[in-house]
Coordinates of C-alpha atoms and ligand atoms in Angstrom, one line a residue:
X334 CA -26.4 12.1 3.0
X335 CA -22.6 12.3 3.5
X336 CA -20.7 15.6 1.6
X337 CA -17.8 13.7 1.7
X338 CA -17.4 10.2 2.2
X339 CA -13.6 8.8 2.0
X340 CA -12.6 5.1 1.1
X341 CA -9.4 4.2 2.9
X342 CA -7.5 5.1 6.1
X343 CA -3.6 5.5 4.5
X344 CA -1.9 8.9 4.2
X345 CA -3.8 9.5 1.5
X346 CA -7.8 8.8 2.6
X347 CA -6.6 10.5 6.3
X348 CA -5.3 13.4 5.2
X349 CA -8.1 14.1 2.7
X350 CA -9.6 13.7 5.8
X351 CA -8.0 16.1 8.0
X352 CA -8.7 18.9 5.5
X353 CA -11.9 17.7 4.9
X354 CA -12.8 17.7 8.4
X355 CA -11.4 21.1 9.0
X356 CA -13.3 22.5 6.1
X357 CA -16.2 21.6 8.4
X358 CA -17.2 18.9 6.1
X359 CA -17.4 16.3 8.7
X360 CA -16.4 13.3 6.8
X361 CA -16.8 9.8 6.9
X362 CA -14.1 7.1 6.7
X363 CA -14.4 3.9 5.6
X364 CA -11.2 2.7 6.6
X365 CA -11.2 -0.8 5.5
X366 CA -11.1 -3.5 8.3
X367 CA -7.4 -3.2 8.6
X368 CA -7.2 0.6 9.2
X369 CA -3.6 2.5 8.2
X370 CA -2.8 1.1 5.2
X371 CA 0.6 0.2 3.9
X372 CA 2.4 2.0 6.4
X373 CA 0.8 -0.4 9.1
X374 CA 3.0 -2.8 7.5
X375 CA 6.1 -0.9 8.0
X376 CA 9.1 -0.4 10.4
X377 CA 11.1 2.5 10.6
X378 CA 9.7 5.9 8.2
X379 CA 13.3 8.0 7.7
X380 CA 11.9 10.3 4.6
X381 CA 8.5 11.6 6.3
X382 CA 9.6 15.2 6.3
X383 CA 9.0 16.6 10.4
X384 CA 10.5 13.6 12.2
X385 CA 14.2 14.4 12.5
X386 CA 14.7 10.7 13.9
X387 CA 12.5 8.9 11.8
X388 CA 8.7 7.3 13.0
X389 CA 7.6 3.6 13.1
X390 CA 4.7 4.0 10.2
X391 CA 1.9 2.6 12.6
X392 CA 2.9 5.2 15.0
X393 CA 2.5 7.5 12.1
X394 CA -1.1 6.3 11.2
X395 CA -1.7 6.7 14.5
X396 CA -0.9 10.2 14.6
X397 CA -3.1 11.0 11.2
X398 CA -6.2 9.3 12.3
X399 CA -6.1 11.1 15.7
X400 CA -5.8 14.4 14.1
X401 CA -8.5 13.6 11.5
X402 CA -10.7 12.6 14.5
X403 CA -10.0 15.8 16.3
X404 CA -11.7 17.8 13.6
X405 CA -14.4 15.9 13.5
X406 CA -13.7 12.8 10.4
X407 CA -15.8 9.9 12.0
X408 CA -13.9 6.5 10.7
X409 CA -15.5 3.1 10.8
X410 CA -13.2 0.5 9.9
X411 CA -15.4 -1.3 7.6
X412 CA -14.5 -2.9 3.6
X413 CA -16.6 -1.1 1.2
X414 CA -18.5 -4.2 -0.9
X415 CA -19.7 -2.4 -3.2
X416 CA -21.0 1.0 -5.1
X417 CA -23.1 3.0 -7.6
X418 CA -21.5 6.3 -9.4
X419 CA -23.9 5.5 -11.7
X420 CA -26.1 7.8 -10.7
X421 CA -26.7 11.2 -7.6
X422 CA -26.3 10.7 -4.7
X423 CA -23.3 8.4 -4.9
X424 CA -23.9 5.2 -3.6
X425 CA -21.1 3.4 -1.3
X426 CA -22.3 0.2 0.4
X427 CA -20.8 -2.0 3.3
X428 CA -22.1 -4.8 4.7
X429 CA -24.0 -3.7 7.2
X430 CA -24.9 -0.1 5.6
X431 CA -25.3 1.7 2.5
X432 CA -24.3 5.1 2.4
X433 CA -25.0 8.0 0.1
X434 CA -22.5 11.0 -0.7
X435 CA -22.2 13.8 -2.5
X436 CA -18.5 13.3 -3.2
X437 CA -16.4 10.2 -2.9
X438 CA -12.5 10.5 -2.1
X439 CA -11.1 7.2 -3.3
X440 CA -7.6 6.2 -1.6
X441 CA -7.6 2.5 -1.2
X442 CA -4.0 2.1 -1.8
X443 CA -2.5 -1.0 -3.0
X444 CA -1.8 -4.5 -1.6
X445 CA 1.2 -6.9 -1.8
X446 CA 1.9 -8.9 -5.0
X447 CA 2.7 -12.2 -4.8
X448 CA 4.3 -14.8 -6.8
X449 CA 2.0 -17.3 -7.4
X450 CA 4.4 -20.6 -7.3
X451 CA 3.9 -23.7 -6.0
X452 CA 3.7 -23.8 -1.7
X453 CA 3.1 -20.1 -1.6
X454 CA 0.0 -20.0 -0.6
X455 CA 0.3 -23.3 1.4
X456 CA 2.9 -22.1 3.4
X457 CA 1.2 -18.5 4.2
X458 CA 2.0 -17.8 8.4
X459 CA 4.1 -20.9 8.6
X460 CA 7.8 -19.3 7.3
X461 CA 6.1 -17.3 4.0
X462 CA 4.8 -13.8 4.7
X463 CA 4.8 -10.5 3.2
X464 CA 5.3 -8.4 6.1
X465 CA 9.0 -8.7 7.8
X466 CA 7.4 -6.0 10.5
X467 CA 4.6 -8.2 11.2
X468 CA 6.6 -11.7 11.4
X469 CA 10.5 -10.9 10.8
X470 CA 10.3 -11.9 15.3
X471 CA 9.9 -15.1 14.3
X472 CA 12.6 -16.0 12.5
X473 CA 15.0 -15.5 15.1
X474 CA 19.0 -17.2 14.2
X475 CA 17.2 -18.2 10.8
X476 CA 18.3 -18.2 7.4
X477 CA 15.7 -15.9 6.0
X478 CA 15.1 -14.9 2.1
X479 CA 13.5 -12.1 0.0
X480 CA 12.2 -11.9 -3.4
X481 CA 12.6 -9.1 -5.1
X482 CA 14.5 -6.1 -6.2
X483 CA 13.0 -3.1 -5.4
X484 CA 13.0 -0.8 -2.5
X485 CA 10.5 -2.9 -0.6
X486 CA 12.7 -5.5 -0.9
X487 CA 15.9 -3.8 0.7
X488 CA 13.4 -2.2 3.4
X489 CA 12.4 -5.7 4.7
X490 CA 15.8 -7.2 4.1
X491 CA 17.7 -4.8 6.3
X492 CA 15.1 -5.2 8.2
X493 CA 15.0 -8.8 8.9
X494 CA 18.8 -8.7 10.0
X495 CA 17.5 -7.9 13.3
X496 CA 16.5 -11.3 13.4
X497 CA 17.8 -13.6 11.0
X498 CA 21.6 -14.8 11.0
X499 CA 21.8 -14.7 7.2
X500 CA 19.6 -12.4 4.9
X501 CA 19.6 -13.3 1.1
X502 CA 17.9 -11.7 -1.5
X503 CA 16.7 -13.4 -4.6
X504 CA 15.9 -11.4 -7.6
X505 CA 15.7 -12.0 -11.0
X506 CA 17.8 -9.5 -12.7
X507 CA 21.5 -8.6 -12.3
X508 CA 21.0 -5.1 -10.6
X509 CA 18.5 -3.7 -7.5
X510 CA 15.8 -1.4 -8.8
X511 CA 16.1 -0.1 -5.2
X512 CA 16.9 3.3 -5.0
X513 CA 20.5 4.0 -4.4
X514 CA 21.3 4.9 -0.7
X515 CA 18.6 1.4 0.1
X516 CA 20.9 -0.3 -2.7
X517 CA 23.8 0.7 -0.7
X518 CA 23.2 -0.3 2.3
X519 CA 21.7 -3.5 0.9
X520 CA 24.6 -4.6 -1.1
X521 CA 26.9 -3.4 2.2
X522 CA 25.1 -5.1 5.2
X523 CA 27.6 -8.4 5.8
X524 CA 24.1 -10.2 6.7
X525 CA 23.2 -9.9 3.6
X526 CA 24.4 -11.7 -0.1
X527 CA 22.2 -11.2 -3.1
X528 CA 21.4 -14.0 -5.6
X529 CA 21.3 -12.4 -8.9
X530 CA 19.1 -13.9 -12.2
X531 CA 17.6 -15.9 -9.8
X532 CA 13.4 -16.8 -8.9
X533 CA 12.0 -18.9 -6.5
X534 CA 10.4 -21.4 -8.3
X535 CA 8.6 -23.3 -5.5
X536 CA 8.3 -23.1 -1.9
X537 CA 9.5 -26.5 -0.2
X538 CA 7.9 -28.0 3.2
X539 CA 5.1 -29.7 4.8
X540 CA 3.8 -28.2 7.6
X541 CA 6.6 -25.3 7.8
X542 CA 9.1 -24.0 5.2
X543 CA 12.4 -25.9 5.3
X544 CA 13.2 -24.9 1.8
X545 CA 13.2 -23.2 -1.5
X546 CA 13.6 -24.4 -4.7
X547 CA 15.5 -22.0 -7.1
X548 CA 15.8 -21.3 -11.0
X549 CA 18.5 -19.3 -12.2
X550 CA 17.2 -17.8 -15.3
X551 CA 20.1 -17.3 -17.2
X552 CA 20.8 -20.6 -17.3
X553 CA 17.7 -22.7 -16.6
X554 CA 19.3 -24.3 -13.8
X555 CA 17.2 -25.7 -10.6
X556 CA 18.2 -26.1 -7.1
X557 CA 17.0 -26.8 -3.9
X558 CA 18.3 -24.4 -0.8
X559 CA 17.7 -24.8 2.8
X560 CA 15.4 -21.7 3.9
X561 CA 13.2 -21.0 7.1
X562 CA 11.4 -17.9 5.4
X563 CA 10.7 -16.4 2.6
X564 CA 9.1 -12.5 2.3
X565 CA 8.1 -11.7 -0.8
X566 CA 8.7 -8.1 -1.3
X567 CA 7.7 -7.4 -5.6
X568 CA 5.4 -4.5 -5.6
X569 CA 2.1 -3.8 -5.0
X570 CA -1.9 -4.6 -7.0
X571 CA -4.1 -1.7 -6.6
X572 CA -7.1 -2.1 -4.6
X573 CA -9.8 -1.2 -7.2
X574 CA -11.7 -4.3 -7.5
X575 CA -15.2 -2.7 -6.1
X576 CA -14.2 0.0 -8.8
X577 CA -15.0 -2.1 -11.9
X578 CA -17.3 -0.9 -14.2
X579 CA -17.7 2.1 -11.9
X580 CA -14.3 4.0 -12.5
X581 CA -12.5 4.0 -15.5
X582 CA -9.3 1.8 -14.6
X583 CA -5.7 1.0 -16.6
X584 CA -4.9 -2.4 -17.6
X585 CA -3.1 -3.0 -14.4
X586 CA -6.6 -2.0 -12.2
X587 CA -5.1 1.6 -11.0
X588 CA -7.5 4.5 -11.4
X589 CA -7.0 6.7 -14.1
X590 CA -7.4 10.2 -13.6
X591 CA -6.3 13.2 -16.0
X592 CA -4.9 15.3 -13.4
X593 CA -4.3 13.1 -10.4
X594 CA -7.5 13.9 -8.1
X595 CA -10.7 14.0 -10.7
X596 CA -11.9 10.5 -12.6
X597 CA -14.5 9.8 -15.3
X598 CA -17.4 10.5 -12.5
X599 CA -17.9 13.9 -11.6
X600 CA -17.6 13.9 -8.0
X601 CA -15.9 11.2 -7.2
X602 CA -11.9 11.8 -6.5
X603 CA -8.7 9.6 -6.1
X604 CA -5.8 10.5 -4.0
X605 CA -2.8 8.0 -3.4
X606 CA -1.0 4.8 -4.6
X607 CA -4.7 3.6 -6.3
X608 CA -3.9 6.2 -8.8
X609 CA 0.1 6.9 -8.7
X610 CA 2.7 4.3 -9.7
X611 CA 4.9 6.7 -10.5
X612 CA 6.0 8.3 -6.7
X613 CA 3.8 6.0 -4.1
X614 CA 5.5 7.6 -1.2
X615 CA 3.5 8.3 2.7
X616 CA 4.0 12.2 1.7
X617 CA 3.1 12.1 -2.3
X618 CA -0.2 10.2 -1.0
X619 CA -0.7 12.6 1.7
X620 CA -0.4 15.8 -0.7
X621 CA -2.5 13.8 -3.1
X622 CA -4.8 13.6 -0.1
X623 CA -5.0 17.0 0.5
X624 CA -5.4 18.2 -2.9
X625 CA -8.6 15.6 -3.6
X626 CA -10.4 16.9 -0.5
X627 CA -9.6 20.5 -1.9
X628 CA -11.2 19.5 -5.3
X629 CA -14.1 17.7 -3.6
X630 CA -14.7 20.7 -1.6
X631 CA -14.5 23.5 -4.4
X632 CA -16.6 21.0 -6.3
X633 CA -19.7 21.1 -3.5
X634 CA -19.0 24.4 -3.4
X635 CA -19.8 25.2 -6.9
X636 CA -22.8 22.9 -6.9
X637 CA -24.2 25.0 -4.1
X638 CA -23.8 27.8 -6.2
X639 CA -25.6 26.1 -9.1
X640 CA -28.2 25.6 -6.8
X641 CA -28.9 28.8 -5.3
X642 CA -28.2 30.8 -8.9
X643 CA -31.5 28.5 -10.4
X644 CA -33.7 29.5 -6.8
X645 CA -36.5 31.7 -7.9
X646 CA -35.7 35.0 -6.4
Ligands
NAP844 P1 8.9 -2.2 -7.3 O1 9.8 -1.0 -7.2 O2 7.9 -2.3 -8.4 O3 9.9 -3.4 -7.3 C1 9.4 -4.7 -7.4 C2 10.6 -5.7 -7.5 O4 10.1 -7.0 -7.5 C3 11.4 -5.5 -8.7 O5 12.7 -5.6 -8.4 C4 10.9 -6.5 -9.7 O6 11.9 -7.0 -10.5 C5 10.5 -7.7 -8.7 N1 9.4 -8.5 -9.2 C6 8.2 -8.1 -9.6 N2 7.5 -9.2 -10.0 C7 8.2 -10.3 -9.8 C8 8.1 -11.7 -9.9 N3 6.9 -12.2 -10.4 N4 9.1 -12.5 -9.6 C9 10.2 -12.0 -9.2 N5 10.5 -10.7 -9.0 C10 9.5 -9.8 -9.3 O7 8.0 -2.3 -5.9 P2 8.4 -1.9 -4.4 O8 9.8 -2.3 -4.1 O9 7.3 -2.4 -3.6 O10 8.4 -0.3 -4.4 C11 7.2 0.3 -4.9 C12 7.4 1.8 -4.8 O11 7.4 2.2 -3.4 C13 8.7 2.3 -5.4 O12 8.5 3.6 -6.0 C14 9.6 2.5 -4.2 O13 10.6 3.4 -4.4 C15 8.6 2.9 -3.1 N6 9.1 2.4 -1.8 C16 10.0 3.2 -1.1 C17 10.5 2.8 0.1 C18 11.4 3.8 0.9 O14 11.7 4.8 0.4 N7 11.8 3.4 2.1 C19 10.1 1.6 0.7 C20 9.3 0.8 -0.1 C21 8.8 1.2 -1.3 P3 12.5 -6.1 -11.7 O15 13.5 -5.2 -11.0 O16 13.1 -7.1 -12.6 O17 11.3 -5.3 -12.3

């Protein structure tokens, strides 16, 4: 029997288990087979506060999952299959194991949105990606596009001018949502040029991508434009789908709690961008971390006390 088990290994599920380990609660981590989270996916982290220079976001996973395991969290990287609030102990099951807890920490983030057009998913790892960190190398010289508008979208953009000769975005309003200073530097870089009121409707090649086809939704209009990648970079689905029926979710699958760490099960807390849409930053999660393991904490605490308070004397 676990006190508290954690699902997911991002700021969030490894800083609820730094203070869960140091509360001597030795927890367990089920950090998903791809450990870290969305900062695994990342290249340069300017706005966690401490590092003056900036820290490449694996580096910073690194770094938390370290100093969780120095207190003692143990961290499998496992996926969680399935589980049972339905009833005490909480039930969490893998595919090897099942494992019973006390309290639950839920932080399984969210994953990349894609847009579901034609040659998408065909093209996946042969010039369309979601990760410029992970394959932005191989575009080297190449005329490289993102989708999207947002700060994600500028992030991989500026990125990918490391590599490609030409950077466009497409996006499908007339403004970035980006914030301002990623805007900025966006609408500044002379790699880059922006194609406003535009989508990509389909994804053009056979066994590579050689190019996209566009639709300019002001005026309906479709063309076809040479491309050697496209990174689609338009926000994030939260990773509840073991949650269903379990946890009560929003119509757009993220948790829903009334104060950002309890949910509809007693016992069972949420911490990071499964619950928050609003802020879904590395150091929001990681306070939201901190303050679930807190809860979860003064929670076993006061069932001990419920316990000892009904022991005949
Ligand atoms: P986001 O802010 O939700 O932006 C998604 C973008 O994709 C929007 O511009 C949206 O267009 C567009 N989009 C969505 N669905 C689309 C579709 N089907 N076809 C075409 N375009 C589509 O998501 P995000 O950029 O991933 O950022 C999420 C959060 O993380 C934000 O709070 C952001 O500030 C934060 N973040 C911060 C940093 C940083 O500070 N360095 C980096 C990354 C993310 P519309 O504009 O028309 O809605």
């Amino acid at each position: 029997m676990e006190r508290v088990l954690i699902i997911g290994s991002g700021p969030a599920g490894l800083t609820a288990a730094i203070y869960a380990a140091r509360a001597n609660l030795k927890p367990l981590v089920l950090a998903g087979g791809l450990y870290g989270g969305q900062l695994m996916l990342t290249t340069e982290v300017e706005n966690y506060p401490g590092f003056v220079e900036g820290i490449l976001g694996p580096e910073l996973m690194v770094r938390f999952r370290e100093q969780a395991e120095r207190f003692g969290a143990r961290i499998e990287n496992v996926d969680v299959t399935s589980v049972d609030f339905s009833a005490t102990p909480l039930a969490v099951r893998t595919p090897d194991a099942e494992h019973f807890a006390e309290t639950v920490i839920v932080a399984t983030g969210a994953s990349a949105r894609w847009l579901d057009i034609p040659g998408e998913e065909r093209l996946r790892g042969r010039g369309v990606s979601s990760c410029a960190t992970c394959d932005g190398a191989f575009f080297r010289e190449k005329h490289i596009f993102v989708a999207g508008g947002g700060d994600s979208a500028a992030e991989e953009a500026l990125f990918l001018t490391r590599f490609g000769h030409r950077v466009t975005v497409v996006h499908r309003r007339n403004r970035l949502r980006a914030s301002k200073i990623m805007a900025d530097r966006v609408l500044a870089h002379e790699k880059i040029d922006v194609l406003w009121d535009t989508v990509v409707h389909e994804v053009l090649g056979e066994t590579h991508v050689t190019a996209l086809r566009l639709r300019n939704v002001l005026d309906g209009a479709v063309r076809d434009v040479p491309a050697d990648a496209l990174f689609v970079a338009i926000g994030h689905i939260p990773n509840t789908s073991v949650f269903t029926g379990q946890l009560d979710l929003d119509e757009q699958g993220y948790i829903v709690s009334p104060d950002g760490t309890s949910t509809n099960v007693e016992g069972v807390f949420v911490a990071g961008d499964v619950y928050d849409v609003r802020y879904r930053q590395a150091i929001t999660a990681a306070g939201a971390g901190c303050r679930a393991a807190m809860d979860a904490e003064r929670y076993l605490e006061a069932a001990e006390f419920k316990v000892s308070s009904l022991a005949p004397l």
